[in-house]
Amino acid sequence: KAGVTQTPRYLIKTRGQQVTLSCSPISGHRSVSWYQQTPGQGLQFLFEYFSETQRNKGNFPGRFSGRQFSNSRSEMNVSTLELGDSALYLCASSFAGAAPPEQYFGPGTRLTVT
Amino acid sequence: GENVEQHPSTLSVQEGDSAVIKCTYSDSASNYFPWYKQELGKRPQLIIDIRSNVGEKKDQRIAVTLNKTAKHFSLHITETQPEDSAVYFCAASESGANSKLTFGKGITLSVRP
């Protein structure tokens, strides 16, 4: 099976702009979770989507949003970018049959905000 | 919410020695504890996990132990090799189909050849 893929891999944006990141899960996986990774805060949970519905949400401002499509692909959007949003954004997919399920990560999107 | 602490933050061992990385968690409702290995510039890779109905799990040179009473779990790597050098993250997840993982800050393991 192909692994989790994310596009784009690298992105440079300016403060105030918005950005959309994409994640394609492993075939058959219906749950997609998003995490932000920074040197200072480590890996922090943003949100999880399952069957096109947000099932869990972390402690991030409303500028961070996401959605999931019927083919389980997911996008996350960050509006009004701030310098502090510079991070590696990782998505992870899981087969939502086991409870809790094993999660497999994509390669991430490196976002730099200038 | 859950809080996962990982210590030490760095660990250096001689090739062939064993390495032990410890994590503590705060939420007694957590029942799933995965370990991820992240090499420089690469994605976190699931290397082993344990569920709360099991006390120990082994997979070749790696093992994980769980002490629910003390709320801590540990990763054991035996016969370390230079390719084991990486950042290791522990995580915890609550019961149910919840996919929210709370991660520790990570430990950098260096294996000296």
mmCIF file of N, CA and C in Angstrom, chain B:
data_model
loop_
_atom_site.group_PDB
_atom_site.id
_atom_site.type_symbol
_atom_site.label_atom_id
_atom_site.label_comp_id
_atom_site.label_asym_id
_atom_site.label_seq_id
_atom_site.Cartn_x
_atom_site.Cartn_y
_atom_site.Cartn_z
ATOM 1 N N GLY B 1 -6.860 17.930 30.562
ATOM 2 C CA GLY B 1 -6.467 17.047 29.469
ATOM 3 C C GLY B 1 -5.223 16.256 29.812
ATOM 4 N N GLU B 2 -4.846 15.396 28.902
ATOM 5 C CA GLU B 2 -3.679 14.537 29.118
ATOM 6 C C GLU B 2 -2.389 15.347 29.056
ATOM 7 N N ASN B 3 -1.412 14.941 29.857
ATOM 8 C CA ASN B 3 -0.082 15.534 29.831
ATOM 9 C C ASN B 3 0.925 14.391 29.826
ATOM 10 N N VAL B 4 1.812 14.405 28.854
ATOM 11 C CA VAL B 4 2.821 13.346 28.742
ATOM 12 C C VAL B 4 4.189 13.980 28.907
ATOM 13 N N GLU B 5 4.956 13.436 29.827
ATOM 14 C CA GLU B 5 6.310 13.938 30.052
ATOM 15 C C GLU B 5 7.320 12.850 29.715
ATOM 16 N N GLN B 6 8.409 13.282 29.130
ATOM 17 C CA GLN B 6 9.402 12.354 28.631
ATOM 18 C C GLN B 6 10.762 12.755 29.182
ATOM 19 N N HIS B 7 11.502 11.796 29.687
ATOM 20 C CA HIS B 7 12.805 12.119 30.239
ATOM 21 C C HIS B 7 13.743 10.928 30.144
ATOM 22 N N PRO B 8 15.024 11.133 29.956
ATOM 23 C CA PRO B 8 15.665 12.452 29.825
ATOM 24 C C PRO B 8 15.394 13.066 28.453
ATOM 25 N N SER B 9 15.891 14.242 28.187
ATOM 26 C CA SER B 9 15.660 14.872 26.886
ATOM 27 C C SER B 9 16.719 14.454 25.873
ATOM 28 N N THR B 10 17.869 14.043 26.364
ATOM 29 C CA THR B 10 18.906 13.506 25.486
ATOM 30 C C THR B 10 19.502 12.280 26.159
ATOM 31 N N LEU B 11 19.958 11.355 25.324
ATOM 32 C CA LEU B 11 20.569 10.132 25.838
ATOM 33 C C LEU B 11 21.641 9.698 24.863
ATOM 34 N N SER B 12 22.818 9.425 25.394
ATOM 35 C CA SER B 12 23.921 8.974 24.567
ATOM 36 C C SER B 12 24.395 7.628 25.101
ATOM 37 N N VAL B 13 24.487 6.640 24.213
ATOM 38 C CA VAL B 13 24.926 5.313 24.623
ATOM 39 C C VAL B 13 25.991 4.812 23.655
ATOM 40 N N GLN B 14 26.750 3.849 24.102
ATOM 41 C CA GLN B 14 27.755 3.207 23.253
ATOM 42 C C GLN B 14 27.064 2.120 22.430
ATOM 43 N N GLU B 15 27.496 1.990 21.204
ATOM 44 C CA GLU B 15 26.946 0.942 20.347
ATOM 45 C C GLU B 15 27.011 -0.406 21.066
ATOM 46 N N GLY B 16 25.911 -1.135 21.015
ATOM 47 C CA GLY B 16 25.862 -2.437 21.670
ATOM 48 C C GLY B 16 25.233 -2.401 23.051
ATOM 49 N N ASP B 17 25.236 -1.211 23.677
ATOM 50 C CA ASP B 17 24.589 -1.070 24.985
ATOM 51 C C ASP B 17 23.079 -0.977 24.822
ATOM 52 N N SER B 18 22.379 -1.018 25.954
ATOM 53 C CA SER B 18 20.923 -0.850 25.955
ATOM 54 C C SER B 18 20.558 0.598 26.247
ATOM 55 N N ALA B 19 19.407 0.999 25.770
ATOM 56 C CA ALA B 19 18.882 2.347 26.038
ATOM 57 C C ALA B 19 17.469 2.206 26.570
ATOM 58 N N VAL B 20 17.159 2.999 27.570
ATOM 59 C CA VAL B 20 15.814 3.010 28.151
ATOM 60 C C VAL B 20 15.301 4.440 28.171
ATOM 61 N N ILE B 21 14.123 4.648 27.623
ATOM 62 C CA ILE B 21 13.487 5.969 27.592
ATOM 63 C C ILE B 21 12.166 5.870 28.335
ATOM 64 N N LYS B 22 11.958 6.792 29.275
ATOM 65 C CA LYS B 22 10.782 6.707 30.127
ATOM 66 C C LYS B 22 9.805 7.844 29.864
ATOM 67 N N CYS B 23 8.531 7.546 29.989
ATOM 68 C CA CYS B 23 7.480 8.556 29.859
ATOM 69 C C CYS B 23 6.459 8.376 30.971
ATOM 70 N N THR B 24 5.914 9.496 31.421
ATOM 71 C CA THR B 24 4.812 9.444 32.372
ATOM 72 C C THR B 24 3.605 10.131 31.759
ATOM 73 N N TYR B 25 2.418 9.714 32.164
ATOM 74 C CA TYR B 25 1.203 10.342 31.684
ATOM 75 C C TYR B 25 0.308 10.681 32.858
ATOM 76 N N SER B 26 -0.641 11.566 32.634
ATOM 77 C CA SER B 26 -1.428 12.068 33.761
ATOM 78 C C SER B 26 -2.854 11.522 33.790
ATOM 79 N N ASP B 27 -3.408 11.178 32.637
ATOM 80 C CA ASP B 27 -4.818 10.802 32.559
ATOM 81 C C ASP B 27 -4.986 9.285 32.676
ATOM 82 N N SER B 28 -5.594 8.849 33.753
ATOM 83 C CA SER B 28 -5.755 7.415 33.965
ATOM 84 C C SER B 28 -6.689 6.780 32.936
ATOM 85 N N ALA B 29 -7.431 7.611 32.171
ATOM 86 C CA ALA B 29 -8.305 7.078 31.130
ATOM 87 C C ALA B 29 -7.531 6.699 29.865
ATOM 88 N N SER B 30 -6.285 7.128 29.753
ATOM 89 C CA SER B 30 -5.487 6.779 28.569
ATOM 90 C C SER B 30 -5.243 5.288 28.531
ATOM 91 N N ASN B 31 -5.379 4.697 27.357
ATOM 92 C CA ASN B 31 -5.221 3.250 27.288
ATOM 93 C C ASN B 31 -4.438 2.783 26.070
ATOM 94 N N TYR B 32 -3.822 3.723 25.339
ATOM 95 C CA TYR B 32 -3.033 3.358 24.167
ATOM 96 C C TYR B 32 -1.772 4.200 24.163
ATOM 97 N N PHE B 33 -0.609 3.538 24.010
ATOM 98 C CA PHE B 33 0.664 4.226 24.184
ATOM 99 C C PHE B 33 1.628 3.828 23.061
ATOM 100 N N PRO B 34 1.682 4.633 21.997
ATOM 101 C CA PRO B 34 2.598 4.341 20.892
ATOM 102 C C PRO B 34 3.937 5.041 21.069
ATOM 103 N N TRP B 35 4.949 4.503 20.407
ATOM 104 C CA TRP B 35 6.264 5.131 20.344
ATOM 105 C C TRP B 35 6.604 5.383 18.879
ATOM 106 N N TYR B 36 7.113 6.587 18.626
ATOM 107 C CA TYR B 36 7.498 6.967 17.273
ATOM 108 C C TYR B 36 8.982 7.309 17.229
ATOM 109 N N LYS B 37 9.599 6.970 16.117
ATOM 110 C CA LYS B 37 10.998 7.308 15.869
ATOM 111 C C LYS B 37 11.028 8.295 14.709
ATOM 112 N N GLN B 38 11.736 9.403 14.891
ATOM 113 C CA GLN B 38 11.828 10.389 13.832
ATOM 114 C C GLN B 38 13.293 10.693 13.534
ATOM 115 N N GLU B 39 13.732 10.301 12.360
ATOM 116 C CA GLU B 39 15.087 10.635 11.917
ATOM 117 C C GLU B 39 15.058 12.033 11.315
ATOM 118 N N LEU B 40 16.212 12.641 11.270
ATOM 119 C CA LEU B 40 16.315 14.021 10.817
ATOM 120 C C LEU B 40 15.708 14.201 9.429
ATOM 121 N N GLY B 41 14.752 15.111 9.321
ATOM 122 C CA GLY B 41 14.142 15.410 8.036
ATOM 123 C C GLY B 41 13.122 14.396 7.550
ATOM 124 N N LYS B 42 12.785 13.442 8.427
ATOM 125 C CA LYS B 42 11.832 12.402 8.000
ATOM 126 C C LYS B 42 10.567 12.420 8.859
ATOM 127 N N ARG B 43 9.600 11.641 8.453
ATOM 128 C CA ARG B 43 8.333 11.580 9.167
ATOM 129 C C ARG B 43 8.468 10.740 10.429
ATOM 130 N N PRO B 44 7.651 10.990 11.452
ATOM 131 C CA PRO B 44 7.624 10.085 12.607
ATOM 132 C C PRO B 44 7.152 8.701 12.149
ATOM 133 N N GLN B 45 7.850 7.687 12.625
ATOM 134 C CA GLN B 45 7.549 6.316 12.224
ATOM 135 C C GLN B 45 7.135 5.522 13.459
ATOM 136 N N LEU B 46 5.966 4.898 13.395
ATOM 137 C CA LEU B 46 5.489 4.067 14.501
ATOM 138 C C LEU B 46 6.386 2.840 14.624
ATOM 139 N N ILE B 47 6.992 2.663 15.798
ATOM 140 C CA ILE B 47 7.908 1.530 15.955
ATOM 141 C C ILE B 47 7.337 0.451 16.860
ATOM 142 N N ILE B 48 6.518 0.816 17.816
ATOM 143 C CA ILE B 48 5.903 -0.155 18.701
ATOM 144 C C ILE B 48 4.818 0.564 19.490
ATOM 145 N N ASP B 49 3.826 -0.175 19.932
ATOM 146 C CA ASP B 49 2.776 0.417 20.750
ATOM 147 C C ASP B 49 2.301 -0.610 21.770
ATOM 148 N N ILE B 50 1.599 -0.137 22.775
ATOM 149 C CA ILE B 50 1.077 -1.031 23.797
ATOM 150 C C ILE B 50 -0.281 -0.518 24.246
ATOM 151 N N ARG B 51 -1.160 -1.439 24.540
ATOM 152 C CA ARG B 51 -2.481 -1.062 25.028
ATOM 153 C C ARG B 51 -2.572 -1.417 26.507
ATOM 154 N N SER B 52 -3.508 -0.808 27.193
ATOM 155 C CA SER B 52 -3.494 -0.863 28.656
ATOM 156 C C SER B 52 -3.826 -2.232 29.224
ATOM 157 N N ASN B 53 -4.274 -3.160 28.391
ATOM 158 C CA ASN B 53 -4.564 -4.494 28.905
ATOM 159 C C ASN B 53 -3.340 -5.412 28.833
ATOM 160 N N VAL B 54 -2.191 -4.820 28.458
ATOM 161 C CA VAL B 54 -0.945 -5.586 28.322
ATOM 162 C C VAL B 54 0.145 -4.889 29.134
ATOM 163 N N GLY B 55 1.009 -5.649 29.769
ATOM 164 C CA GLY B 55 2.072 -5.053 30.563
ATOM 165 C C GLY B 55 3.385 -4.879 29.823
ATOM 166 N N GLU B 56 3.618 -5.726 28.809
ATOM 167 C CA GLU B 56 4.873 -5.650 28.080
ATOM 168 C C GLU B 56 4.652 -6.170 26.663
ATOM 169 N N LYS B 57 5.404 -5.596 25.742
ATOM 170 C CA LYS B 57 5.341 -6.048 24.349
ATOM 171 C C LYS B 57 6.731 -5.954 23.750
ATOM 172 N N LYS B 58 7.135 -6.976 23.005
ATOM 173 C CA LYS B 58 8.482 -6.995 22.429
ATOM 174 C C LYS B 58 8.414 -7.176 20.915
ATOM 175 N N ASP B 59 9.373 -6.586 20.236
ATOM 176 C CA ASP B 59 9.503 -6.755 18.798
ATOM 177 C C ASP B 59 10.989 -6.686 18.478
ATOM 178 N N GLN B 60 11.596 -7.820 18.365
ATOM 179 C CA GLN B 60 13.027 -7.945 18.088
ATOM 180 C C GLN B 60 13.830 -7.194 19.155
ATOM 181 N N ARG B 61 14.551 -6.134 18.782
ATOM 182 C CA ARG B 61 15.423 -5.464 19.762
ATOM 183 C C ARG B 61 14.694 -4.414 20.602
ATOM 184 N N ILE B 62 13.447 -4.155 20.322
ATOM 185 C CA ILE B 62 12.743 -3.137 21.092
ATOM 186 C C ILE B 62 11.620 -3.754 21.914
ATOM 187 N N ALA B 63 11.337 -3.144 23.046
ATOM 188 C CA ALA B 63 10.267 -3.595 23.924
ATOM 189 C C ALA B 63 9.678 -2.375 24.611
ATOM 190 N N VAL B 64 8.428 -2.492 24.983
ATOM 191 C CA VAL B 64 7.775 -1.416 25.732
ATOM 192 C C VAL B 64 7.114 -2.048 26.951
ATOM 193 N N THR B 65 7.232 -1.378 28.086
ATOM 194 C CA THR B 65 6.587 -1.829 29.313
ATOM 195 C C THR B 65 5.645 -0.745 29.791
ATOM 196 N N LEU B 66 4.580 -1.158 30.428
ATOM 197 C CA LEU B 66 3.562 -0.233 30.916
ATOM 198 C C LEU B 66 3.244 -0.529 32.366
ATOM 199 N N ASN B 67 3.267 0.504 33.191
ATOM 200 C CA ASN B 67 2.868 0.395 34.583
ATOM 201 C C ASN B 67 1.675 1.328 34.782
ATOM 202 N N LYS B 68 0.479 0.764 34.753
ATOM 203 C CA LYS B 68 -0.731 1.591 34.844
ATOM 204 C C LYS B 68 -0.888 2.227 36.211
ATOM 205 N N THR B 69 -0.464 1.533 37.237
ATOM 206 C CA THR B 69 -0.602 2.072 38.589
ATOM 207 C C THR B 69 0.223 3.337 38.756
ATOM 208 N N ALA B 70 1.458 3.281 38.284
ATOM 209 C CA ALA B 70 2.351 4.432 38.398
ATOM 210 C C ALA B 70 2.178 5.407 37.238
ATOM 211 N N LYS B 71 1.404 5.028 36.251
ATOM 212 C CA LYS B 71 1.183 5.842 35.055
ATOM 213 C C LYS B 71 2.492 6.200 34.371
ATOM 214 N N HIS B 72 3.285 5.162 34.092
ATOM 215 C CA HIS B 72 4.454 5.386 33.261
ATOM 216 C C HIS B 72 4.707 4.199 32.349
ATOM 217 N N PHE B 73 5.347 4.481 31.238
ATOM 218 C CA PHE B 73 5.696 3.451 30.274
ATOM 219 C C PHE B 73 7.083 3.753 29.719
ATOM 220 N N SER B 74 7.768 2.709 29.310
ATOM 221 C CA SER B 74 9.171 2.843 28.914
ATOM 222 C C SER B 74 9.456 2.084 27.626
ATOM 223 N N LEU B 75 10.378 2.642 26.869
ATOM 224 C CA LEU B 75 10.883 1.999 25.649
ATOM 225 C C LEU B 75 12.268 1.458 25.940
ATOM 226 N N HIS B 76 12.486 0.189 25.613
ATOM 227 C CA HIS B 76 13.777 -0.447 25.830
ATOM 228 C C HIS B 76 14.344 -0.847 24.471
ATOM 229 N N ILE B 77 15.562 -0.414 24.184
ATOM 230 C CA ILE B 77 16.248 -0.820 22.963
ATOM 231 C C ILE B 77 17.506 -1.558 23.371
ATOM 232 N N THR B 78 17.628 -2.805 22.951
ATOM 233 C CA THR B 78 18.829 -3.587 23.267
ATOM 234 C C THR B 78 19.764 -3.609 22.060
ATOM 235 N N GLU B 79 21.036 -3.904 22.349
ATOM 236 C CA GLU B 79 22.070 -4.016 21.298
ATOM 237 C C GLU B 79 21.973 -2.834 20.328
ATOM 238 N N THR B 80 22.060 -1.631 20.869
ATOM 239 C CA THR B 80 21.871 -0.432 20.046
ATOM 240 C C THR B 80 22.877 -0.364 18.902
ATOM 241 N N GLN B 81 22.405 0.221 17.806
ATOM 242 C CA GLN B 81 23.212 0.381 16.596
ATOM 243 C C GLN B 81 23.191 1.857 16.195
ATOM 244 N N PRO B 82 24.176 2.328 15.435
ATOM 245 C CA PRO B 82 24.191 3.739 15.038
ATOM 246 C C PRO B 82 22.907 4.171 14.350
ATOM 247 N N GLU B 83 22.267 3.276 13.621
ATOM 248 C CA GLU B 83 21.017 3.632 12.928
ATOM 249 C C GLU B 83 19.829 3.805 13.881
ATOM 250 N N ASP B 84 20.038 3.491 15.156
ATOM 251 C CA ASP B 84 19.005 3.772 16.154
ATOM 252 C C ASP B 84 19.023 5.239 16.572
ATOM 253 N N SER B 85 20.053 5.972 16.180
ATOM 254 C CA SER B 85 20.146 7.398 16.517
ATOM 255 C C SER B 85 19.003 8.149 15.847
ATOM 256 N N ALA B 86 18.220 8.833 16.669
ATOM 257 C CA ALA B 86 17.028 9.539 16.171
ATOM 258 C C ALA B 86 16.367 10.225 17.362
ATOM 259 N N VAL B 87 15.264 10.916 17.086
ATOM 260 C CA VAL B 87 14.419 11.450 18.152
ATOM 261 C C VAL B 87 13.275 10.466 18.367
ATOM 262 N N TYR B 88 13.033 10.110 19.610
ATOM 263 C CA TYR B 88 11.974 9.173 19.957
ATOM 264 C C TYR B 88 10.875 9.909 20.728
ATOM 265 N N PHE B 89 9.643 9.733 20.273
ATOM 266 C CA PHE B 89 8.489 10.355 20.914
ATOM 267 C C PHE B 89 7.589 9.285 21.508
ATOM 268 N N CYS B 90 7.156 9.523 22.739
ATOM 269 C CA CYS B 90 6.105 8.692 23.307
ATOM 270 C C CYS B 90 4.807 9.474 23.204
ATOM 271 N N ALA B 91 3.698 8.767 23.263
ATOM 272 C CA ALA B 91 2.390 9.424 23.172
ATOM 273 C C ALA B 91 1.369 8.601 23.943
ATOM 274 N N ALA B 92 0.248 9.250 24.228
ATOM 275 C CA ALA B 92 -0.845 8.580 24.924
ATOM 276 C C ALA B 92 -2.159 8.990 24.292
ATOM 277 N N SER B 93 -3.098 8.072 24.313
ATOM 278 C CA SER B 93 -4.416 8.340 23.732
ATOM 279 C C SER B 93 -5.495 7.813 24.663
ATOM 280 N N GLU B 94 -6.586 8.532 24.733
ATOM 281 C CA GLU B 94 -7.697 8.117 25.571
ATOM 282 C C GLU B 94 -8.450 6.937 24.959
ATOM 283 N N SER B 95 -9.326 6.386 25.727
ATOM 284 C CA SER B 95 -10.076 5.214 25.300
ATOM 285 C C SER B 95 -11.054 5.562 24.179
ATOM 286 N N GLY B 96 -11.623 4.535 23.582
ATOM 287 C CA GLY B 96 -12.564 4.722 22.495
ATOM 288 C C GLY B 96 -11.858 4.845 21.162
ATOM 289 N N ALA B 97 -12.551 5.295 20.151
ATOM 290 C CA ALA B 97 -11.982 5.426 18.814
ATOM 291 C C ALA B 97 -11.267 6.747 18.641
ATOM 292 N N ASN B 98 -11.001 7.402 19.725
ATOM 293 C CA ASN B 98 -10.338 8.690 19.724
ATOM 294 C C ASN B 98 -8.955 8.604 19.099
ATOM 295 N N SER B 99 -8.687 9.405 18.099
ATOM 296 C CA SER B 99 -7.370 9.391 17.468
ATOM 297 C C SER B 99 -6.485 10.518 17.961
ATOM 298 N N LYS B 100 -6.883 11.202 19.013
ATOM 299 C CA LYS B 100 -6.070 12.307 19.506
ATOM 300 C C LYS B 100 -4.910 11.765 20.323
ATOM 301 N N LEU B 101 -3.717 11.969 19.818
ATOM 302 C CA LEU B 101 -2.512 11.566 20.533
ATOM 303 C C LEU B 101 -1.907 12.784 21.221
ATOM 304 N N THR B 102 -1.547 12.621 22.483
ATOM 305 C CA THR B 102 -0.790 13.641 23.203
ATOM 306 C C THR B 102 0.641 13.153 23.290
ATOM 307 N N PHE B 103 1.581 13.952 22.764
ATOM 308 C CA PHE B 103 2.966 13.534 22.654
ATOM 309 C C PHE B 103 3.832 14.112 23.765
ATOM 310 N N GLY B 104 4.879 13.379 24.122
ATOM 311 C CA GLY B 104 5.952 13.932 24.913
ATOM 312 C C GLY B 104 6.818 14.800 24.019
ATOM 313 N N LYS B 105 7.760 15.525 24.626
ATOM 314 C CA LYS B 105 8.587 16.476 23.884
ATOM 315 C C LYS B 105 9.658 15.801 23.042
ATOM 316 N N GLY B 106 9.880 14.535 23.253
ATOM 317 C CA GLY B 106 10.868 13.820 22.466
ATOM 318 C C GLY B 106 12.216 13.717 23.153
ATOM 319 N N ILE B 107 12.927 12.662 22.859
ATOM 320 C CA ILE B 107 14.275 12.471 23.378
ATOM 321 C C ILE B 107 15.196 12.182 22.202
ATOM 322 N N THR B 108 16.340 12.833 22.202
ATOM 323 C CA THR B 108 17.337 12.589 21.156
ATOM 324 C C THR B 108 18.276 11.498 21.634
ATOM 325 N N LEU B 109 18.250 10.369 20.949
ATOM 326 C CA LEU B 109 19.135 9.254 21.267
ATOM 327 C C LEU B 109 20.324 9.267 20.315
ATOM 328 N N SER B 110 21.502 9.261 20.867
ATOM 329 C CA SER B 110 22.722 9.192 20.061
ATOM 330 C C SER B 110 23.423 7.887 20.406
ATOM 331 N N VAL B 111 23.738 7.096 19.401
ATOM 332 C CA VAL B 111 24.466 5.850 19.602
ATOM 333 C C VAL B 111 25.877 6.048 19.060
ATOM 334 N N ARG B 112 26.855 6.000 19.950
ATOM 335 C CA ARG B 112 28.250 6.242 19.570
ATOM 336 C C ARG B 112 28.851 4.952 19.018
ATOM 337 N N PRO B 113 29.447 5.026 17.826
ATOM 338 C CA PRO B 113 30.009 3.794 17.248
ATOM 339 C C PRO B 113 31.290 3.381 17.962
#
